[in-house]
Short mmCIF file of C-alpha atoms in Angstrom, two decimals:
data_model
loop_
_atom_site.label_atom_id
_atom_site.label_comp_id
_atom_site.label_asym_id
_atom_site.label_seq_id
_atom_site.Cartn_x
_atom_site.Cartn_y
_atom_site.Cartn_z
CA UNK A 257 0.59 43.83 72.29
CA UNK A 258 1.95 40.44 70.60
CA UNK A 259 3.91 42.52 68.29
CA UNK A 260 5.39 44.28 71.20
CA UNK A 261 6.11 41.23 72.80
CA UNK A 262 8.16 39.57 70.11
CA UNK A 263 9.99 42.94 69.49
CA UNK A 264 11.52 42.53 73.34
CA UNK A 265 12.36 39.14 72.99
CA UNK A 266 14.44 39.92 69.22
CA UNK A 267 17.32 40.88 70.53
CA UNK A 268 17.29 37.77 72.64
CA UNK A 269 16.35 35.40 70.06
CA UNK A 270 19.23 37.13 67.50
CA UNK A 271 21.89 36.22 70.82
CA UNK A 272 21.34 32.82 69.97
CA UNK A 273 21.25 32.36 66.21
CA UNK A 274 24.61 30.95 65.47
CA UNK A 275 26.29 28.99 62.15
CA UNK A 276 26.03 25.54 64.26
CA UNK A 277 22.56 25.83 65.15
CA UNK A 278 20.58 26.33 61.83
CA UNK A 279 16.88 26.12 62.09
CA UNK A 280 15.60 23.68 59.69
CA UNK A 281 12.63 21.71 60.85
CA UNK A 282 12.19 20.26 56.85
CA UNK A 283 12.20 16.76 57.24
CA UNK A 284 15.57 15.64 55.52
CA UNK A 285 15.01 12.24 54.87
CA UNK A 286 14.92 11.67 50.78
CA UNK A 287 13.04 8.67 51.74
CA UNK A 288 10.06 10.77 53.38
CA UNK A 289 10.09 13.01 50.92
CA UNK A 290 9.79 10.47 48.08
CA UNK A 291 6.84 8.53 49.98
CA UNK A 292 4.88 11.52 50.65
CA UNK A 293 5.24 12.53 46.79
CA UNK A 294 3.80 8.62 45.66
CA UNK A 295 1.37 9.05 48.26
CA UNK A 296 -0.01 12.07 46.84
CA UNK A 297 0.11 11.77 43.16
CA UNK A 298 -3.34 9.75 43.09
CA UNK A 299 -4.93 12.47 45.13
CA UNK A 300 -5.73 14.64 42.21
CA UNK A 301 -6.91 11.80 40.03
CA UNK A 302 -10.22 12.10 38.44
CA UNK A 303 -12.66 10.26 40.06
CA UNK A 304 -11.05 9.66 43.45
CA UNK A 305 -13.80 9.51 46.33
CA UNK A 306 -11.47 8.78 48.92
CA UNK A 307 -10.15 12.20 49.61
CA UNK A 308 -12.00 15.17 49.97
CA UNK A 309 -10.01 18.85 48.82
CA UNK A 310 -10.65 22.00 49.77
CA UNK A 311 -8.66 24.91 47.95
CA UNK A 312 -8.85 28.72 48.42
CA UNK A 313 -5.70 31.10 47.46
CA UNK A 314 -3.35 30.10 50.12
CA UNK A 315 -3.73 26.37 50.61
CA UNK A 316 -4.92 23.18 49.55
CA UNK A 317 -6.79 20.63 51.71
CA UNK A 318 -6.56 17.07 51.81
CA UNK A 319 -9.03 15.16 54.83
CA UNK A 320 -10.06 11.53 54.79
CA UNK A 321 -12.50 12.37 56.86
CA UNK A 322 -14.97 14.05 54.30
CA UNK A 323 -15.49 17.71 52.24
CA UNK A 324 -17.21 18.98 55.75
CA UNK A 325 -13.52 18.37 57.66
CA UNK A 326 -11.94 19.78 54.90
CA UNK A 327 -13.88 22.92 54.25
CA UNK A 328 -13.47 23.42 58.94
CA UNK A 329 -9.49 22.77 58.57
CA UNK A 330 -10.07 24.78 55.06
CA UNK A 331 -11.31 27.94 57.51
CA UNK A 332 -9.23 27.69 59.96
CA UNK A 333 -6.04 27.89 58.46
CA UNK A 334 -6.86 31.07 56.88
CA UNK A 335 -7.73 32.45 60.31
CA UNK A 336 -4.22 32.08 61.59
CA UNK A 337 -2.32 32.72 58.48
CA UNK A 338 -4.39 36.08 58.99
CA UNK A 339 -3.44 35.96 62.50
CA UNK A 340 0.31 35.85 61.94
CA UNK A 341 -0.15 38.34 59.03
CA UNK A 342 -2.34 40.69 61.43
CA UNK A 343 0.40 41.03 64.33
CA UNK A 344 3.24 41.75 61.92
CA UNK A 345 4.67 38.17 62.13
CA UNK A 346 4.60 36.97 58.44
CA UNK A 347 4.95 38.99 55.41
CA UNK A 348 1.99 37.72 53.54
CA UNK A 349 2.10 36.21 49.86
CA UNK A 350 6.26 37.38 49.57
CA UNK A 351 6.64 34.95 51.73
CA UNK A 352 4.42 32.41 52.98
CA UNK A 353 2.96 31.46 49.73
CA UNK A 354 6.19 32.09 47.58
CA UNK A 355 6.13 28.58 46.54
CA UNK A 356 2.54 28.54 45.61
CA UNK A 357 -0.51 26.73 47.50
CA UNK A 358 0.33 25.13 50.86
CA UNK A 359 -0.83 21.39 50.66
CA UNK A 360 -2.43 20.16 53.60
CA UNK A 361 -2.87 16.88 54.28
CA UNK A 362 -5.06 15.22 57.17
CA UNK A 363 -5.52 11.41 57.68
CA UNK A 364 -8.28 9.10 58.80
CA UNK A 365 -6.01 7.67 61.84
CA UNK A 366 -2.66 7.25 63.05
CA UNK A 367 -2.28 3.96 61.45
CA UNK A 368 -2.51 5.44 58.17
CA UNK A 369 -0.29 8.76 58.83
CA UNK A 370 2.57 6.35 60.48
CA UNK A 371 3.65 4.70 56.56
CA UNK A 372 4.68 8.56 56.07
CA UNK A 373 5.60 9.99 59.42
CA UNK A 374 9.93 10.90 59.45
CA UNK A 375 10.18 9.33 63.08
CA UNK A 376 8.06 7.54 65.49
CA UNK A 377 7.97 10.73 67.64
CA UNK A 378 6.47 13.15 65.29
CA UNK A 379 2.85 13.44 65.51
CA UNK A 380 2.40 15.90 62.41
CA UNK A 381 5.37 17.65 60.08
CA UNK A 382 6.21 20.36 58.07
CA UNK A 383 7.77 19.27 55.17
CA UNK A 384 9.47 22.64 52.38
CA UNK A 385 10.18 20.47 49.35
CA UNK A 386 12.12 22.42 45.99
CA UNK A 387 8.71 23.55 44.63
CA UNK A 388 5.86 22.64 47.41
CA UNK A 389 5.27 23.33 51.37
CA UNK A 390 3.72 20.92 52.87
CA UNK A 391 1.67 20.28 56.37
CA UNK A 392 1.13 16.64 57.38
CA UNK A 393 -0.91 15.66 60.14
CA UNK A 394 -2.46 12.41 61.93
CA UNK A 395 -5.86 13.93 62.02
CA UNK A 396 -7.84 16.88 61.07
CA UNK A 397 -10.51 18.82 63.97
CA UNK A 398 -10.45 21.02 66.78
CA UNK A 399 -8.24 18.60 69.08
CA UNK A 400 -6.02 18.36 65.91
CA UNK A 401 -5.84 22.94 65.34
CA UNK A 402 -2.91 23.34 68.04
CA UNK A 403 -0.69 20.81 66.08
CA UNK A 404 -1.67 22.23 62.98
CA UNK A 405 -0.69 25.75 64.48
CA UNK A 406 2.82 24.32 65.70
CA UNK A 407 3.64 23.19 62.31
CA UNK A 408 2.02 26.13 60.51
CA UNK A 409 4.14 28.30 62.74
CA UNK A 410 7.13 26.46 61.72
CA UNK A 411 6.32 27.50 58.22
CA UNK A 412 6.32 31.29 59.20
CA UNK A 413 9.46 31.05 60.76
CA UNK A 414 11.23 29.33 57.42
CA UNK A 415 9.64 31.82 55.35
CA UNK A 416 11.26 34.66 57.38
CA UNK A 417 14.48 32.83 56.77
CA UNK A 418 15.26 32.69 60.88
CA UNK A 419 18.19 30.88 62.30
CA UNK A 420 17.93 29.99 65.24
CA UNK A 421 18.91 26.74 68.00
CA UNK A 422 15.89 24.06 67.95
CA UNK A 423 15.08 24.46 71.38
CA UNK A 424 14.01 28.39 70.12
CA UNK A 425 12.63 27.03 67.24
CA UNK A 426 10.49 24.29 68.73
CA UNK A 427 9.55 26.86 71.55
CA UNK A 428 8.31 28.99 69.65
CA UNK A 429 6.05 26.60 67.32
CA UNK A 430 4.68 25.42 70.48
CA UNK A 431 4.22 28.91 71.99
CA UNK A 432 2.11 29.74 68.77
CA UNK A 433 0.30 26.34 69.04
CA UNK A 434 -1.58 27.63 72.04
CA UNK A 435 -3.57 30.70 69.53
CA UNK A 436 -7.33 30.94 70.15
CA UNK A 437 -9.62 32.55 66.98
CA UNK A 438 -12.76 33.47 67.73
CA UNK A 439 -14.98 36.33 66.05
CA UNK A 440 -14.04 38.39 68.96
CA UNK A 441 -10.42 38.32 68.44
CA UNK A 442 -7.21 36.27 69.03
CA UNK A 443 -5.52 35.39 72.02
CA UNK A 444 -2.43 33.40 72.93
CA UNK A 445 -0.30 32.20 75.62
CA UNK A 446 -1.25 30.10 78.55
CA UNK A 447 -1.14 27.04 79.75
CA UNK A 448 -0.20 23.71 77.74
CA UNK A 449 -1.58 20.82 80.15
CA UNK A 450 0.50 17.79 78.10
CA UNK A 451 3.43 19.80 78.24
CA UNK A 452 3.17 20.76 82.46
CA UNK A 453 2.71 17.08 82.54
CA UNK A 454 5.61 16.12 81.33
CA UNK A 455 7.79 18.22 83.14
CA UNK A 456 6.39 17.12 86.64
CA UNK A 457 6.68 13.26 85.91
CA UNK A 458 9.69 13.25 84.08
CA UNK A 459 13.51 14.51 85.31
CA UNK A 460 14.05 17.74 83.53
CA UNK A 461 16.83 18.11 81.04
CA UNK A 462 20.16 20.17 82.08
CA UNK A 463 20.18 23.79 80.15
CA UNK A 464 22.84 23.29 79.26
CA UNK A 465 21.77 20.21 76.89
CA UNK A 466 18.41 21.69 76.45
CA UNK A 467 20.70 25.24 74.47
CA UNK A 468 23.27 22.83 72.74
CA UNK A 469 20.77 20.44 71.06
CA UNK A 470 20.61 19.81 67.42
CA UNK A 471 17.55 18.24 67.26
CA UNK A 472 14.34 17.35 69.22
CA UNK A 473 15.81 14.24 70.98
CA UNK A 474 13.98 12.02 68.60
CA UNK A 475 15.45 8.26 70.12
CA UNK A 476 13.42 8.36 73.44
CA UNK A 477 9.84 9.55 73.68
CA UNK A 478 9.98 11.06 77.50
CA UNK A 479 12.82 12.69 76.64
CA UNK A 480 11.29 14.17 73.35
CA UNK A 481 8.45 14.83 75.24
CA UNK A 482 10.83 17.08 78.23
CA UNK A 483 12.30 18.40 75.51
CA UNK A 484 9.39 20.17 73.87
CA UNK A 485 8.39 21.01 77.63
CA UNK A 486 11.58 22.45 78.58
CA UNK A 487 11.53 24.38 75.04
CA UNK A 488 8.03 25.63 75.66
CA UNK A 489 8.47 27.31 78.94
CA UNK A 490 11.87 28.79 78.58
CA UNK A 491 10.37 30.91 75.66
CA UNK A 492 7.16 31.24 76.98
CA UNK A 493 9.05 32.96 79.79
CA UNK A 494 11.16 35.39 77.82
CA UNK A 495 8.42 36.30 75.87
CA UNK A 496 6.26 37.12 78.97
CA UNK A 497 9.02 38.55 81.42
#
């Protein structure tokens, strides 16, 4: 039914993708990218307690919050890379592992994860270096799997090679973010309480900013935060309708 779903809303999202609007959520900054390298060469150091790694085919865990957190994100991740492999979204090793093992990496608080962060806005990244993807988050845990999903999904969508506007981009991401896994199945859609919030306290962007934006509105957290809102339920609704 998913599969269905995103079929209708193709020919929408292929309306959109135009030469000005290329979707690249890879953090650009040489300076991020060059941190988060130094940061992690010590991880693999002999002897290190202070991380705790978790590896299977597809990805490799990093928690600061011990082997047990890493072995839970560990698990989960390959639930919804199955999930977007399942429903016909991803194309499996061709592409979301064509640059080898997906490094995940969770810290202990958000004091630690802000030396790294791109922005003061972002609460977790996706980062496609030359060789290496990479998933960066605050936190790991349950609270922490919808971010996790946003970014993963951001992944997917770089793999297919999509371009697309960022509000269709972030949408999406955020659409994906709200996947349940359970042993009975997987389920998405619904709700997304932060983001209802923010679009009945704040003003609401005009469309026709929201459709000509270039990036996520990083300068002004409300407006960020309206932003992702807007971007949610605008592709939420297409998807749906």
């Amino acid at each position: 039914e998913l599969a269905i779903r995103m079929n209708r809303s193709a020919a929408f999202m292929d309306t959109w993708i135009t030469h000005r609007a290329c979707y690249r959520l890879v953090v650009r900054l040489g300076a991020a990218t060059v941190l988060l390298l130094l940061y992690l060469a010590p991880l693999s150091a002999a002897g290190s307690t202070r991380w705790a790694v978790a590896r299977s085919s597809h990805f490799e865990v990093y928690s600061e919050s011990g082997e047990n957190n890493a072995q839970a994100t560990l698990f989960w991740l390959e639930r919804l890379r199955s999930f977007f492999i399942g429903t016909g979204i991803a194309n499996g090793d061709s592409g979301l592992n064509s640059r080898g093992l997906v490094r995940v990496i969770g810290f202990n608080s958000q004091q630690e994860y802000a030396t790294l962060r791109p922005n003061p806005s972002a609460d977790a990244f996706f980062l496609a270096g030359e060789d290496r993807e990479y998933l960066v988050l605050s936190q790991f845990g349950s609270p922490q799997f919808a971010v996790a999903a946003h970014e993963y999904a951001h992944l997917v969508l770089h793999s297919l090679g999509l371009r697309m506007p960022v509000w269709l981009s972030e949408g999406l991401a955020e659409f994906f973010s709200t996947v349940r896994i359970t042993d009975l199945g997987c389920f998405i859609g619904g709700d997304l309480s932060t983001r209802k919030l923010a679009l009945r306290q704040n003003a609401w962007l005009p469309i026709e900013t929201l459709l000509s934006a270039d990036s996520p509105m990083r300068g002004d957290r409300k407006q960020t935060d309206v932003f992702y809102a807007e971007s949610w339920a605008l592709t939420d609704m297409l998807i749906f309708s």
